[in-house]
Amino acid sequence: MLLAILIGIILLSGCGGAAETSTGTNTPVLPTRTPFPPPPTLIPTAAIVNGDIITVAAYQEELARYSAAVNRDLTEEDHTIVINDLINLTLLAQAAESEGFQISDNDLDERIAGLDTAEQPLADWMATYGFTEESFRTHLKRSLEAAWMRDQILADVPLEMDQIHAQQMLFYDLFAAEDILATLNSGSDFSQLAKSHDPQTLGDLGWFPPGFLTIPALDELLFSFEAGETSDIIETEIGYHIIKVLEKEQNRLLDPAIRQILQEQALDSWFERRWKLSTIQITLPS
């Protein structure tokens, strides 16, 4: 436990010599002592995030809920997932407060009242998922603030972006790629060759924006092409590519599935930056 107990300094006060009493006799005055301040209550702590404490009790409760959800014995990796999720929740809530968003006690009371229904009494639900009234209030407040901040991050991903539509042939053998490239250079149709090479998908990569491909070198190169332009053989860690840019369009509406992936990437990037900028101590035994 990384909490330190502050130790008070004994202050001596009184006369340095003899004091004259009302009777005229010299009586020594004993120095007084300022007592030690009472030690702070030690709270078993799982992590400290920029000064905010995640208690062991909160961690154990979340661990129990996670275990019930996955319905299996937990591994060390599962324990890491749970503590990291609690830290991420705290980071989001802290950012929300710094942005001026905070759930008041009255708002929290209204939210809780709205969750208590005849069909699903809140007390029964809390008992099922291992919440006390106090821990549920704390968890709900932090979750609502975190959800607000998460929504701000996700909303920053635009609905429209510049995009290209591309088609590729992927080879795992350089000689096969060189043979197809020679066939293309002799005037063969790219789409027909791609259809023969991959009858299932036709090599169609669909429409995608910059930064979407998992291979940055491909992404940078393809967005420099004009519509109708075909690449030479491009070697990457997964093989040898020949790619044709079929179409280019500015401010094209993102496919919802692609936007969701970009939002997940944006959230991951936010967490990565926030962890680097934060003071985080995980105080659980390793």
Coordinates of C-alpha atoms in Angstrom, one line a residue:
M1 CA 0.0 0.0 0.0
L2 CA 1.5 3.2 -1.2
L3 CA -0.3 5.5 1.2
A4 CA 1.9 7.3 3.7
I5 CA 0.9 8.3 7.2
L6 CA 1.9 11.9 8.0
I7 CA 3.7 12.1 11.3
G8 CA 3.2 15.3 13.4
I9 CA 6.1 17.2 14.9
I10 CA 6.1 17.5 18.7
L11 CA 5.9 21.2 19.5
L12 CA 7.4 22.3 22.8
S13 CA 6.0 25.4 24.4
G14 CA 6.5 27.1 27.8
C15 CA 9.0 29.2 29.6
G16 CA 12.7 28.7 29.2
G17 CA 13.4 29.4 32.8
A18 CA 11.5 29.9 36.1
A19 CA 8.1 31.6 36.2
E20 CA 6.9 33.9 39.0
T21 CA 3.7 32.7 40.6
S22 CA 1.2 34.8 42.4
T23 CA 2.6 33.6 45.7
G24 CA 6.0 34.9 44.7
T25 CA 7.6 31.4 44.7
N26 CA 9.5 30.1 41.7
T27 CA 7.7 27.1 40.3
P28 CA 9.0 25.3 37.1
V29 CA 6.4 25.1 34.4
L30 CA 6.4 21.8 32.4
P31 CA 6.5 22.1 28.7
T32 CA 3.3 21.1 26.9
R33 CA 3.1 18.6 24.0
T34 CA 1.0 18.8 20.9
P35 CA -0.4 15.3 20.4
F36 CA 0.2 13.4 17.2
P37 CA -2.6 14.0 14.7
P38 CA -4.8 10.9 14.3
P39 CA -3.7 8.8 11.4
P40 CA -5.9 8.8 8.3
T41 CA -8.2 5.9 7.7
L42 CA -6.3 3.4 5.5
I43 CA -8.5 2.3 2.6
P44 CA -7.4 -0.9 0.9
T45 CA -6.5 0.4 -2.6
A46 CA -6.4 -1.4 -5.9
A47 CA -5.2 1.6 -8.0
I48 CA -4.6 5.4 -7.7
V49 CA -5.4 7.4 -10.8
N50 CA -4.3 11.0 -10.7
G51 CA -5.1 11.0 -7.0
D52 CA -8.4 9.3 -7.3
I53 CA -8.6 5.9 -5.5
I54 CA -10.0 2.7 -6.9
T55 CA -10.7 0.6 -3.8
V56 CA -10.0 -3.1 -3.5
A57 CA -13.7 -3.5 -2.6
A58 CA -14.7 -1.9 -5.9
Y59 CA -12.2 -4.0 -7.8
Q60 CA -13.3 -7.2 -6.2
E61 CA -17.0 -6.4 -6.9
E62 CA -16.2 -5.7 -10.6
L63 CA -14.1 -8.9 -10.8
A64 CA -17.1 -10.9 -9.5
R65 CA -19.4 -9.3 -12.1
Y66 CA -16.9 -10.0 -14.8
S67 CA -16.5 -13.6 -13.7
A68 CA -20.3 -14.1 -13.8
A69 CA -20.4 -12.6 -17.3
V70 CA -17.8 -14.9 -18.8
N71 CA -18.9 -17.9 -16.7
R72 CA -15.4 -19.4 -16.3
D73 CA -12.4 -19.4 -14.0
L74 CA -10.6 -16.1 -14.4
T75 CA -7.0 -15.9 -15.7
E76 CA -4.3 -13.4 -14.8
E77 CA -5.2 -11.6 -18.1
D78 CA -8.8 -11.3 -16.9
H79 CA -7.6 -9.6 -13.7
T80 CA -5.6 -7.1 -15.8
I81 CA -8.6 -6.4 -18.1
V82 CA -10.8 -5.6 -15.0
I83 CA -8.3 -3.2 -13.3
N84 CA -7.5 -1.5 -16.7
D85 CA -11.3 -1.1 -17.4
L86 CA -11.7 0.6 -14.0
I87 CA -8.8 2.8 -14.7
N88 CA -10.2 3.8 -18.1
L89 CA -13.5 4.5 -16.5
T90 CA -11.9 6.8 -14.0
L91 CA -9.8 8.6 -16.7
L92 CA -13.0 9.2 -18.7
A93 CA -14.9 10.5 -15.7
Q94 CA -12.0 12.8 -14.7
A95 CA -11.8 14.2 -18.3
A96 CA -15.6 14.8 -18.2
E97 CA -15.2 16.8 -15.0
S98 CA -12.4 18.8 -16.5
E99 CA -14.7 19.6 -19.4
G100 CA -17.3 20.9 -17.0
F101 CA -19.6 17.9 -17.0
Q102 CA -20.5 16.4 -13.7
I103 CA -23.5 14.5 -12.4
S104 CA -25.0 16.3 -9.3
D105 CA -26.6 14.4 -6.4
N106 CA -30.1 15.5 -7.6
D107 CA -29.4 14.2 -11.1
L108 CA -28.1 11.0 -9.7
D109 CA -31.2 10.6 -7.5
E110 CA -33.5 11.1 -10.5
R111 CA -31.5 8.5 -12.5
I112 CA -31.7 6.0 -9.7
A113 CA -35.4 6.5 -9.2
G114 CA -36.0 5.9 -12.9
L115 CA -34.1 2.6 -12.8
D116 CA -36.4 1.3 -10.0
T117 CA -39.4 -0.3 -11.6
A118 CA -42.1 -2.8 -10.6
E119 CA -40.9 -5.2 -13.3
Q120 CA -37.3 -5.0 -12.2
P121 CA -36.8 -3.7 -8.6
L122 CA -33.5 -1.9 -8.3
A123 CA -32.7 -3.6 -5.0
D124 CA -33.0 -7.0 -6.6
W125 CA -30.9 -6.0 -9.5
M126 CA -28.1 -4.6 -7.2
A127 CA -28.2 -7.8 -5.2
T128 CA -27.8 -9.9 -8.3
Y129 CA -24.8 -8.0 -9.5
G130 CA -23.1 -7.5 -6.1
F131 CA -23.8 -3.8 -5.6
T132 CA -24.5 -2.1 -2.3
E133 CA -26.5 1.1 -2.3
E134 CA -23.3 3.2 -1.8
S135 CA -21.2 1.3 -4.3
F136 CA -23.9 1.5 -6.9
R137 CA -24.2 5.3 -6.5
T138 CA -20.5 5.7 -6.9
H139 CA -20.3 3.3 -9.9
L140 CA -23.3 4.9 -11.6
K141 CA -22.0 8.5 -11.2
R142 CA -18.6 7.6 -12.6
S143 CA -20.2 5.6 -15.4
L144 CA -22.5 8.4 -16.5
E145 CA -19.6 10.9 -16.5
A146 CA -17.4 8.4 -18.4
A147 CA -20.2 7.8 -21.0
W148 CA -20.5 11.5 -21.6
M149 CA -16.8 11.8 -22.3
R150 CA -16.7 8.7 -24.4
D151 CA -19.5 10.2 -26.6
Q152 CA -17.5 13.4 -27.1
I153 CA -14.6 11.4 -28.3
L154 CA -16.7 9.3 -30.7
A155 CA -18.5 12.3 -32.0
D156 CA -15.2 13.8 -33.2
V157 CA -15.0 11.1 -35.9
P158 CA -16.7 12.8 -38.9
L159 CA -19.6 11.3 -40.9
E160 CA -17.9 12.1 -44.2
M161 CA -14.3 11.7 -45.4
D162 CA -12.3 11.6 -48.6
Q163 CA -12.3 7.9 -49.7
I164 CA -11.0 5.6 -52.4
H165 CA -12.5 2.4 -53.9
A166 CA -9.8 -0.1 -54.7
Q167 CA -9.3 -3.7 -55.9
Q168 CA -6.3 -5.9 -55.3
M169 CA -4.6 -9.2 -56.0
L170 CA -2.6 -10.6 -53.1
F171 CA 0.1 -13.1 -53.7
Y172 CA 2.4 -15.1 -51.3
D173 CA 4.9 -15.9 -54.0
L174 CA 6.9 -13.2 -55.8
F175 CA 7.1 -15.1 -59.1
A176 CA 3.3 -15.5 -59.3
A177 CA 3.0 -11.7 -58.7
E178 CA 5.6 -10.9 -61.4
D179 CA 3.8 -13.2 -63.8
I180 CA 0.4 -11.5 -63.3
L181 CA 2.1 -8.0 -63.5
A182 CA 3.5 -9.0 -66.9
T183 CA 0.1 -10.1 -68.0
L184 CA -1.4 -6.8 -66.9
N185 CA 1.4 -4.9 -68.8
S186 CA 0.5 -6.8 -71.9
G187 CA -3.0 -5.3 -71.8
S188 CA -5.1 -7.8 -69.8
D189 CA -8.1 -6.4 -67.8
F190 CA -7.4 -6.0 -64.1
S191 CA -10.9 -6.8 -63.0
Q192 CA -11.0 -10.1 -65.0
L193 CA -7.7 -11.2 -63.6
A194 CA -8.8 -10.3 -60.0
K195 CA -12.0 -12.3 -60.5
S196 CA -10.0 -15.3 -61.6
H197 CA -7.4 -14.8 -58.8
D198 CA -10.1 -14.5 -56.0
P199 CA -13.5 -15.6 -57.3
Q200 CA -15.1 -15.2 -53.8
T201 CA -14.4 -11.5 -53.1
L202 CA -13.1 -10.4 -56.6
G203 CA -10.3 -8.6 -54.6
D204 CA -12.7 -5.8 -53.9
L205 CA -11.5 -3.7 -51.0
G206 CA -14.6 -1.5 -51.1
W207 CA -14.5 2.2 -50.2
F208 CA -12.3 3.4 -47.3
P209 CA -10.8 6.6 -45.9
P210 CA -7.2 7.5 -45.1
G211 CA -5.8 5.7 -42.0
F212 CA -8.2 2.8 -42.3
L213 CA -5.9 0.2 -43.7
T214 CA -3.8 -1.7 -41.1
I215 CA -0.7 -1.4 -43.3
P216 CA 0.3 2.3 -43.3
A217 CA 2.6 2.0 -46.3
L218 CA -0.3 0.8 -48.5
D219 CA -2.5 3.5 -47.2
E220 CA -0.1 6.3 -48.0
L221 CA 0.7 5.0 -51.4
L222 CA -2.9 4.3 -52.6
F223 CA -4.1 7.8 -51.7
S224 CA -1.4 9.3 -53.9
F225 CA -2.9 7.4 -56.9
E226 CA -5.5 8.8 -59.3
A227 CA -8.6 6.9 -60.2
G228 CA -7.8 4.1 -62.7
E229 CA -4.1 3.9 -61.7
T230 CA -2.6 0.5 -61.0
S231 CA 0.4 -0.1 -58.7
D232 CA 3.5 -2.1 -59.3
I233 CA 4.2 -5.1 -57.0
I234 CA 4.1 -3.8 -53.4
E235 CA 5.8 -6.0 -50.8
T236 CA 4.4 -6.0 -47.2
E237 CA 4.6 -8.3 -44.2
I238 CA 1.6 -10.2 -45.5
G239 CA 2.7 -10.8 -49.1
Y240 CA 2.9 -9.1 -52.5
H241 CA 0.1 -6.8 -53.6
I242 CA -1.0 -5.4 -57.0
I243 CA -3.7 -2.8 -56.4
K244 CA -5.9 -0.7 -58.7
V245 CA -7.6 2.4 -57.5
L246 CA -11.1 2.2 -59.1
E247 CA -12.6 5.5 -57.9
K248 CA -11.9 8.5 -55.6
E249 CA -14.4 10.7 -54.0
Q250 CA -14.2 13.7 -51.6
N251 CA -16.5 14.0 -48.5
R252 CA -18.1 10.6 -49.1
L253 CA -20.4 9.3 -46.4
L254 CA -18.7 6.7 -44.3
D255 CA -20.0 3.2 -44.1
P256 CA -21.4 2.8 -40.6
A257 CA -19.2 -0.2 -40.0
I258 CA -16.1 1.7 -41.0
R259 CA -17.1 4.7 -38.9
Q260 CA -17.5 2.4 -35.9
I261 CA -14.0 1.0 -36.4
L262 CA -12.6 4.5 -36.7
Q263 CA -14.4 5.5 -33.5
E264 CA -12.9 2.5 -31.7
Q265 CA -9.5 3.5 -33.0
A266 CA -10.1 7.1 -31.8
L267 CA -11.0 5.9 -28.3
D268 CA -8.0 3.6 -28.1
S269 CA -5.7 6.5 -29.1
W270 CA -7.4 8.7 -26.5
F271 CA -6.7 6.1 -23.8
E272 CA -3.1 5.7 -24.9
R273 CA -2.4 9.4 -24.7
R274 CA -4.3 9.7 -21.4
W275 CA -2.3 6.9 -19.7
K276 CA 1.0 8.6 -20.8
L277 CA -0.1 11.9 -19.4
S278 CA -1.5 10.5 -16.1
T279 CA -0.1 9.4 -12.8
I280 CA -1.3 5.8 -12.4
Q281 CA -0.3 3.4 -9.6
I282 CA -1.7 -0.1 -9.6
T283 CA -1.3 -1.2 -6.0
L284 CA -2.6 -4.8 -6.3
P285 CA -0.1 -7.6 -5.5
S286 CA 1.6 -8.7 -8.7

